[in-house]
Short mmCIF file of C-alpha atoms and ligand atoms in Angstrom, two decimals:
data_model
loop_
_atom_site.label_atom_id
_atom_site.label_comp_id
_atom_site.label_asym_id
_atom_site.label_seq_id
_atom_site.Cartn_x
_atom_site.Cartn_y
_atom_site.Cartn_z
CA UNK R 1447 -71.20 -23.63 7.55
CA UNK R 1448 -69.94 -24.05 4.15
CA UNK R 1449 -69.75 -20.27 3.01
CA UNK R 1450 -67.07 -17.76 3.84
CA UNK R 1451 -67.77 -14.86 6.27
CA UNK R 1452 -68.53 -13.05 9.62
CA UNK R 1453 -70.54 -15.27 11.95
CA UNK R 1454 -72.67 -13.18 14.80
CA UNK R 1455 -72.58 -15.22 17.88
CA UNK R 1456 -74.91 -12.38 20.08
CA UNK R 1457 -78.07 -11.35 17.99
CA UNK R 1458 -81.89 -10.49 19.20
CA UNK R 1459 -82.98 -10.98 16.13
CA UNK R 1460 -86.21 -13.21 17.70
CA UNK R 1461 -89.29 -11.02 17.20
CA UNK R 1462 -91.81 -10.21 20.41
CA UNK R 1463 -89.53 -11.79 23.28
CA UNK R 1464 -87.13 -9.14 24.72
CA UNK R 1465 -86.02 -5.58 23.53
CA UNK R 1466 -85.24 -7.19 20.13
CA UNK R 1467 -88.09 -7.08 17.33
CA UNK R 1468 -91.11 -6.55 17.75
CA UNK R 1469 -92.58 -8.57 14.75
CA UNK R 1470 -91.44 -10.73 12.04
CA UNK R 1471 -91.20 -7.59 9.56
CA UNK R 1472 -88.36 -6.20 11.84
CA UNK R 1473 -86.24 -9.81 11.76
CA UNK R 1474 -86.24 -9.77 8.31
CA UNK R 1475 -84.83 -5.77 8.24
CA UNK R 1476 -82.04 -7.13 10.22
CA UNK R 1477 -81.21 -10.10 8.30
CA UNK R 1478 -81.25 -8.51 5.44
CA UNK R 1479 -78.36 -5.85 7.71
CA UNK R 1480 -76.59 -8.65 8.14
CA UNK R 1481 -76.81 -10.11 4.84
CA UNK R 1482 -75.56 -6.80 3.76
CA UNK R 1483 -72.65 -6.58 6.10
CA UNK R 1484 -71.27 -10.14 4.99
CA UNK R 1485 -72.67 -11.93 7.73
CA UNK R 1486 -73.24 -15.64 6.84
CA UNK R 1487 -74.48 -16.85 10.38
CA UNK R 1488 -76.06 -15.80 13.78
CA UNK R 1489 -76.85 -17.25 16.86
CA UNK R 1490 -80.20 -16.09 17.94
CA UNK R 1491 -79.60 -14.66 21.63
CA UNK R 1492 -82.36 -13.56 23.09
CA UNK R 1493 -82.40 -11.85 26.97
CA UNK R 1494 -83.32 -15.59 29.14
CA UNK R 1495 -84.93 -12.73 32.35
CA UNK R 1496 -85.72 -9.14 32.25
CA UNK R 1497 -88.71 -8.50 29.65
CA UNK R 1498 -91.92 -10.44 31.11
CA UNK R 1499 -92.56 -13.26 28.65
CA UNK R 1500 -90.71 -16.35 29.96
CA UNK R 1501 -88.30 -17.68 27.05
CA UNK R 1502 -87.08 -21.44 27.45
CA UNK R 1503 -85.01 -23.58 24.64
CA UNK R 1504 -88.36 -25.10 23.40
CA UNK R 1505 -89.75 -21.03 22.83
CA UNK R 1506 -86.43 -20.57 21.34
CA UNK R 1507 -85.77 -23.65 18.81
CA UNK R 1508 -89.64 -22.75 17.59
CA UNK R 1509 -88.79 -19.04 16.57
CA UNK R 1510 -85.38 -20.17 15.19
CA UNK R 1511 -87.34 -22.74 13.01
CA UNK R 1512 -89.76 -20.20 11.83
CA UNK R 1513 -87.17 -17.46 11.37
CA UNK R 1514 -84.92 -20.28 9.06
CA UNK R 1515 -88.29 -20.67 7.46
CA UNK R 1516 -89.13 -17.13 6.34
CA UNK R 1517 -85.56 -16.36 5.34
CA UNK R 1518 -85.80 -19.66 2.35
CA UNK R 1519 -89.08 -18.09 1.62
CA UNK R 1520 -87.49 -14.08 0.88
CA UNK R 1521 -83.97 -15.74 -0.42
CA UNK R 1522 -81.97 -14.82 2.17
CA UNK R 1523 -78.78 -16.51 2.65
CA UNK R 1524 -78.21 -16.09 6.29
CA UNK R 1525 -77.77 -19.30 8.67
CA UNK R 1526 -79.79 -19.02 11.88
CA UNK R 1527 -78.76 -21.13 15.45
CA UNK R 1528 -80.73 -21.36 18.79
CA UNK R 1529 -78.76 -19.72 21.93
CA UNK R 1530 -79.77 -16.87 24.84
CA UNK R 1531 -78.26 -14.60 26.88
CA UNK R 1532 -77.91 -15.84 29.83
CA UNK R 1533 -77.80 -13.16 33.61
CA UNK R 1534 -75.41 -14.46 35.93
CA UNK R 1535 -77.33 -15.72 38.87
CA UNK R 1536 -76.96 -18.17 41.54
CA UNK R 1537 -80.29 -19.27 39.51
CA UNK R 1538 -78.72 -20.30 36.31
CA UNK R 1539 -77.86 -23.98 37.65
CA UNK R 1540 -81.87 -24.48 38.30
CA UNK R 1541 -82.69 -22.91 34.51
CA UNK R 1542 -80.08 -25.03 33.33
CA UNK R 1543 -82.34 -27.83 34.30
CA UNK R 1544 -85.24 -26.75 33.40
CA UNK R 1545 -84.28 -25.31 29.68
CA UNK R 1546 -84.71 -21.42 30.84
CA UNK R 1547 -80.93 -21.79 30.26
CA UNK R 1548 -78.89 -23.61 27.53
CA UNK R 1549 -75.65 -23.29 25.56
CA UNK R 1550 -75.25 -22.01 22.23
CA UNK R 1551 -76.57 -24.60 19.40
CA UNK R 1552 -76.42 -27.39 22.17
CA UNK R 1553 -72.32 -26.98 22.31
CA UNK R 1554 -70.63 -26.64 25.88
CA UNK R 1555 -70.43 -22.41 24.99
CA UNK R 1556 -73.21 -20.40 27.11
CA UNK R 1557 -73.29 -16.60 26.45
CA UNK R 1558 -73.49 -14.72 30.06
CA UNK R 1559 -74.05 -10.97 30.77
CA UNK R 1560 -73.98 -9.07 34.31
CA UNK R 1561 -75.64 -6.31 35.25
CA UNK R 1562 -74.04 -2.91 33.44
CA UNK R 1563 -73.85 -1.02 36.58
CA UNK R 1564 -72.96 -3.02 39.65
CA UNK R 1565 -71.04 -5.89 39.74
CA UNK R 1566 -73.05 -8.83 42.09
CA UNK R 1567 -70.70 -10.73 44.71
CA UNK R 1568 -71.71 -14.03 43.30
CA UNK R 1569 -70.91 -13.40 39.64
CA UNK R 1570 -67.17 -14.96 40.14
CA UNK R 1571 -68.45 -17.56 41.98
CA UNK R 1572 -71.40 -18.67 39.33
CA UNK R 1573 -69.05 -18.32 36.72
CA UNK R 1574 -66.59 -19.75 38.32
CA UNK R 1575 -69.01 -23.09 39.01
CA UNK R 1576 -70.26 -22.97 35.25
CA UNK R 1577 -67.10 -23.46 34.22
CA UNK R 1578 -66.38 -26.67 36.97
CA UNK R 1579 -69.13 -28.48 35.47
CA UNK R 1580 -67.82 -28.27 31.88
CA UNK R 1581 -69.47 -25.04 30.41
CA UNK R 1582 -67.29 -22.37 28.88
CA UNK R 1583 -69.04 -19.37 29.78
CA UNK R 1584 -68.68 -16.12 26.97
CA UNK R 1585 -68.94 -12.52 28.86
CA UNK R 1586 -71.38 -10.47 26.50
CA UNK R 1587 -69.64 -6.75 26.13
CA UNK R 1588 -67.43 -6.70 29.30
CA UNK R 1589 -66.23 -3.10 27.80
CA UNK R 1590 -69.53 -1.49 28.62
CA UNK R 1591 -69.64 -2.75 32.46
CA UNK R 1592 -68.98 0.53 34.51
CA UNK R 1593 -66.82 -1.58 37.12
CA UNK R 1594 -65.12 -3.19 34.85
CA UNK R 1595 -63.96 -0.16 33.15
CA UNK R 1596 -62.85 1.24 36.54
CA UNK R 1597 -61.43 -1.78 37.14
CA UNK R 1598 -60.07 -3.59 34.39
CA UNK R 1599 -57.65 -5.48 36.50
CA UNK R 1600 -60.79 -7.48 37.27
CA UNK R 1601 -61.15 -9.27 33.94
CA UNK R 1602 -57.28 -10.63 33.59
CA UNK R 1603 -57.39 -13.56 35.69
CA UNK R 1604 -61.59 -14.62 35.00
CA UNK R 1605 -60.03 -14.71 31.34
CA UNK R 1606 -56.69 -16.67 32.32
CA UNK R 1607 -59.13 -19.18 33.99
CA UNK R 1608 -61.24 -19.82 30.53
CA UNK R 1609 -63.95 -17.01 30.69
CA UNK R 1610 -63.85 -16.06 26.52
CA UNK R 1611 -64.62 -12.17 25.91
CA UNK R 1612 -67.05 -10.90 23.02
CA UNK R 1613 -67.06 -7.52 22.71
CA UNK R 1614 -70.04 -5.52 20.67
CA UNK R 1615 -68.88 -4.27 17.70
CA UNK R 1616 -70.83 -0.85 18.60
CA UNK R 1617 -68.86 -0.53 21.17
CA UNK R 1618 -65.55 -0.89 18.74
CA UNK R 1619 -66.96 1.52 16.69
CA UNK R 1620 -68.08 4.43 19.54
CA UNK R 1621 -71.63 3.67 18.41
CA UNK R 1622 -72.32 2.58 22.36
CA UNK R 1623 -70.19 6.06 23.38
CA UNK R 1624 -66.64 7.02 24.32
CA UNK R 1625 -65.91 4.75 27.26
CA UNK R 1626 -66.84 1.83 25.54
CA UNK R 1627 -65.42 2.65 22.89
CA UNK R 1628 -61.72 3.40 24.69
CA UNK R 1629 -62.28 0.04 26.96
CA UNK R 1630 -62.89 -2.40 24.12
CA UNK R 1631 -60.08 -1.12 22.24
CA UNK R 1632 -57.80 -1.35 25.54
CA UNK R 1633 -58.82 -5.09 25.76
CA UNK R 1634 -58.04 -5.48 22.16
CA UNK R 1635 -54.78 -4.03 22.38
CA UNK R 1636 -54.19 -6.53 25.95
CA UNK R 1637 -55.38 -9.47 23.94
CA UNK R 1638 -58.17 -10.13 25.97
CA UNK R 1639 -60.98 -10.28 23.28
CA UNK R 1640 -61.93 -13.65 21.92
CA UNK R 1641 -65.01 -12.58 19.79
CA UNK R 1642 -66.88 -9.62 18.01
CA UNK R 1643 -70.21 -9.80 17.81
CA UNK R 1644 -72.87 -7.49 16.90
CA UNK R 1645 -75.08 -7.48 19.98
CA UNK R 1646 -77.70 -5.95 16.99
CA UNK R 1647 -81.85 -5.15 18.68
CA UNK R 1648 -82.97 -3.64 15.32
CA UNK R 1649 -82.41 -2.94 11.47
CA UNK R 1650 -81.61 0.47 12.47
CA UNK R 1651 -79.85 1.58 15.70
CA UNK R 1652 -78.05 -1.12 17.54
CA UNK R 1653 -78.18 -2.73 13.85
CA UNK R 1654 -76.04 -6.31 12.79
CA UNK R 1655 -73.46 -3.85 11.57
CA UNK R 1656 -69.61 -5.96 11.49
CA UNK R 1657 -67.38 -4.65 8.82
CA UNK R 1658 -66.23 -1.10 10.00
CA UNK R 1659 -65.89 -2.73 13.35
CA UNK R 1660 -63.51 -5.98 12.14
CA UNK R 1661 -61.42 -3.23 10.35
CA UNK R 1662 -60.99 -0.70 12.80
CA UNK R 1663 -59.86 -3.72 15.46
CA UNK R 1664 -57.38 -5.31 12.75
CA UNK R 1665 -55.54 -1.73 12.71
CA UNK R 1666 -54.81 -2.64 16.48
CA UNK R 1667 -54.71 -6.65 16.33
CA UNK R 1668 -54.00 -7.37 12.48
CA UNK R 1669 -56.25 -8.97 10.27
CA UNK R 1670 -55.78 -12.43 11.16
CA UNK R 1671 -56.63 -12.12 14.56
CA UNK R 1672 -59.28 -9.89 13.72
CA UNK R 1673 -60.82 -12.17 11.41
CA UNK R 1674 -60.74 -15.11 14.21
CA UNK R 1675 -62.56 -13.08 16.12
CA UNK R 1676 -65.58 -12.40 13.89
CA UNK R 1677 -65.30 -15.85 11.77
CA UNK R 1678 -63.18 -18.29 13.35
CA UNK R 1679 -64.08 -18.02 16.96
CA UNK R 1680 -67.46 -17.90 16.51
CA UNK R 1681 -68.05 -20.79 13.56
CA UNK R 1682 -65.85 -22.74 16.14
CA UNK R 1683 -68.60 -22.51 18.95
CA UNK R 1684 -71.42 -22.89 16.85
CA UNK R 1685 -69.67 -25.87 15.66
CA UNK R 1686 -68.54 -27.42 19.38
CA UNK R 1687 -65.13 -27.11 18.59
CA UNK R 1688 -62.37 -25.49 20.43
CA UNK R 1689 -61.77 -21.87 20.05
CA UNK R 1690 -58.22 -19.79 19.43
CA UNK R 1691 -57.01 -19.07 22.64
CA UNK R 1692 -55.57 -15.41 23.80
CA UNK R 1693 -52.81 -14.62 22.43
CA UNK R 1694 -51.30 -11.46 24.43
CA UNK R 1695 -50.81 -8.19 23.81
CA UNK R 1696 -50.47 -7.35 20.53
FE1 FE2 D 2016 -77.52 -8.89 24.14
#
């Protein structure tokens, strides 16, 4: 990534395969968001389970071809990588195998989410084993988990064991409402949060929105560690280097 800017690392910006898009027309809306909101890059992350059509890497590296395609062809500058969100299941090491499952832009990063309301027995456990055999899982939005906002005591020690945090910029913002809101900017303020990322399913609501979010957490963190969080971090993973680590409470 030669240019300067935010870099999305949690975007459904694939058309027709999840609760993203529903056609090409709609992908373009959003990069053109994202273009807007000085966003040079995004990992495409679309939903592995949950919406009926099965979506593997080969699915996945097509779309992201024909998405990198259209953008040249409307003069968009905006970068696109392959990568999916990943449900933590006792599953995951058998789609690992057979590509239902894969990191993000073939580094050793793979973008996980749990279910928002309950919190499964085996999620430690898979996450736990993910990270044994070399992966360094990312928790999509941990602030908008019900248990983990009742219990944020939960998160301290999956993060002091390598689990990275992204938090949804929505969420930042109060976009995703007022507990979300209060819980990411607790983590922020405990030094828990590794990356922002949009977590954007249209042009419109849920949009690739960045900017008001990255200010309003640099009036709690600062603007360097702000910015590592929505550049740094994120070109880092795409890029299968190492990340900045957590740094405390600020
Ligand atoms: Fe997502």
């Amino acid at each position: 990534m030669a240019r300067e800017g935010f870099v999305d690392l949690h975007n459904h910006i694939l058309p027709g395969i999840d609760d993203g898009p529903q056609d090409w027309e709609e992908s373009i809306r959003m990069a053109k968001v994202a273009q807007e909101e000085g966003i040079i890059a995004v990992a495409a992350t679309p939903h592995n389970i949950g919406f009926g059509r099965e979506v593997n890497q080969d699915l996945v590296l097509s779309l992201v071809g024909e998405l990198r395609a259209r953008l040249r062809r409307e003069g968009i500058e905006l970068e696109v990588f392959p990568g999916i969100e990943v449900m933590v299941m006792p599953e995951v090491f058998l789609f690992l195998e057979e590509g239902k499952a894969f990191t993000l832009n073939g580094s050793k990063y793979i973008l996980v989410e749990l279910p928002y309301t309950f919190y499964p027995v085996y999620s430690e456990y898979v996450l736990f084993k993910l990270m044994e055999r070399g992966y360094r899982p990312i928790l999509a939005h941990p602030e908008r988990y019900v248990y983990f906002q009742n219990r944020p005591e939960l998160l301290k020690p999956l993060v002091e064991s390598g689990l990275l945090l992204q938090v949804t910029s929505g969420s930042i913002t109060g976009e995703l409402g007022g507990k979300a809101r209060e819980f990411s900017r607790h983590l922020l303020q405990e030094g828990l949060v590794h990356i922002i990322a949009t977590d954007a399913h249209s042009a419109k609501w849920r949009k690739p929105a960045m900017r008001e979010a990255v200010e309003e957490a640099a009036q709690i963190v600062g603007w360097d560690k702000a910015l590592a969080m929505a550049s740094h971090n994120p070109k880092s993973i795409l890029e299968g280097k190492e990340v900045r680590e957590v740094w405390g409470p600020s």
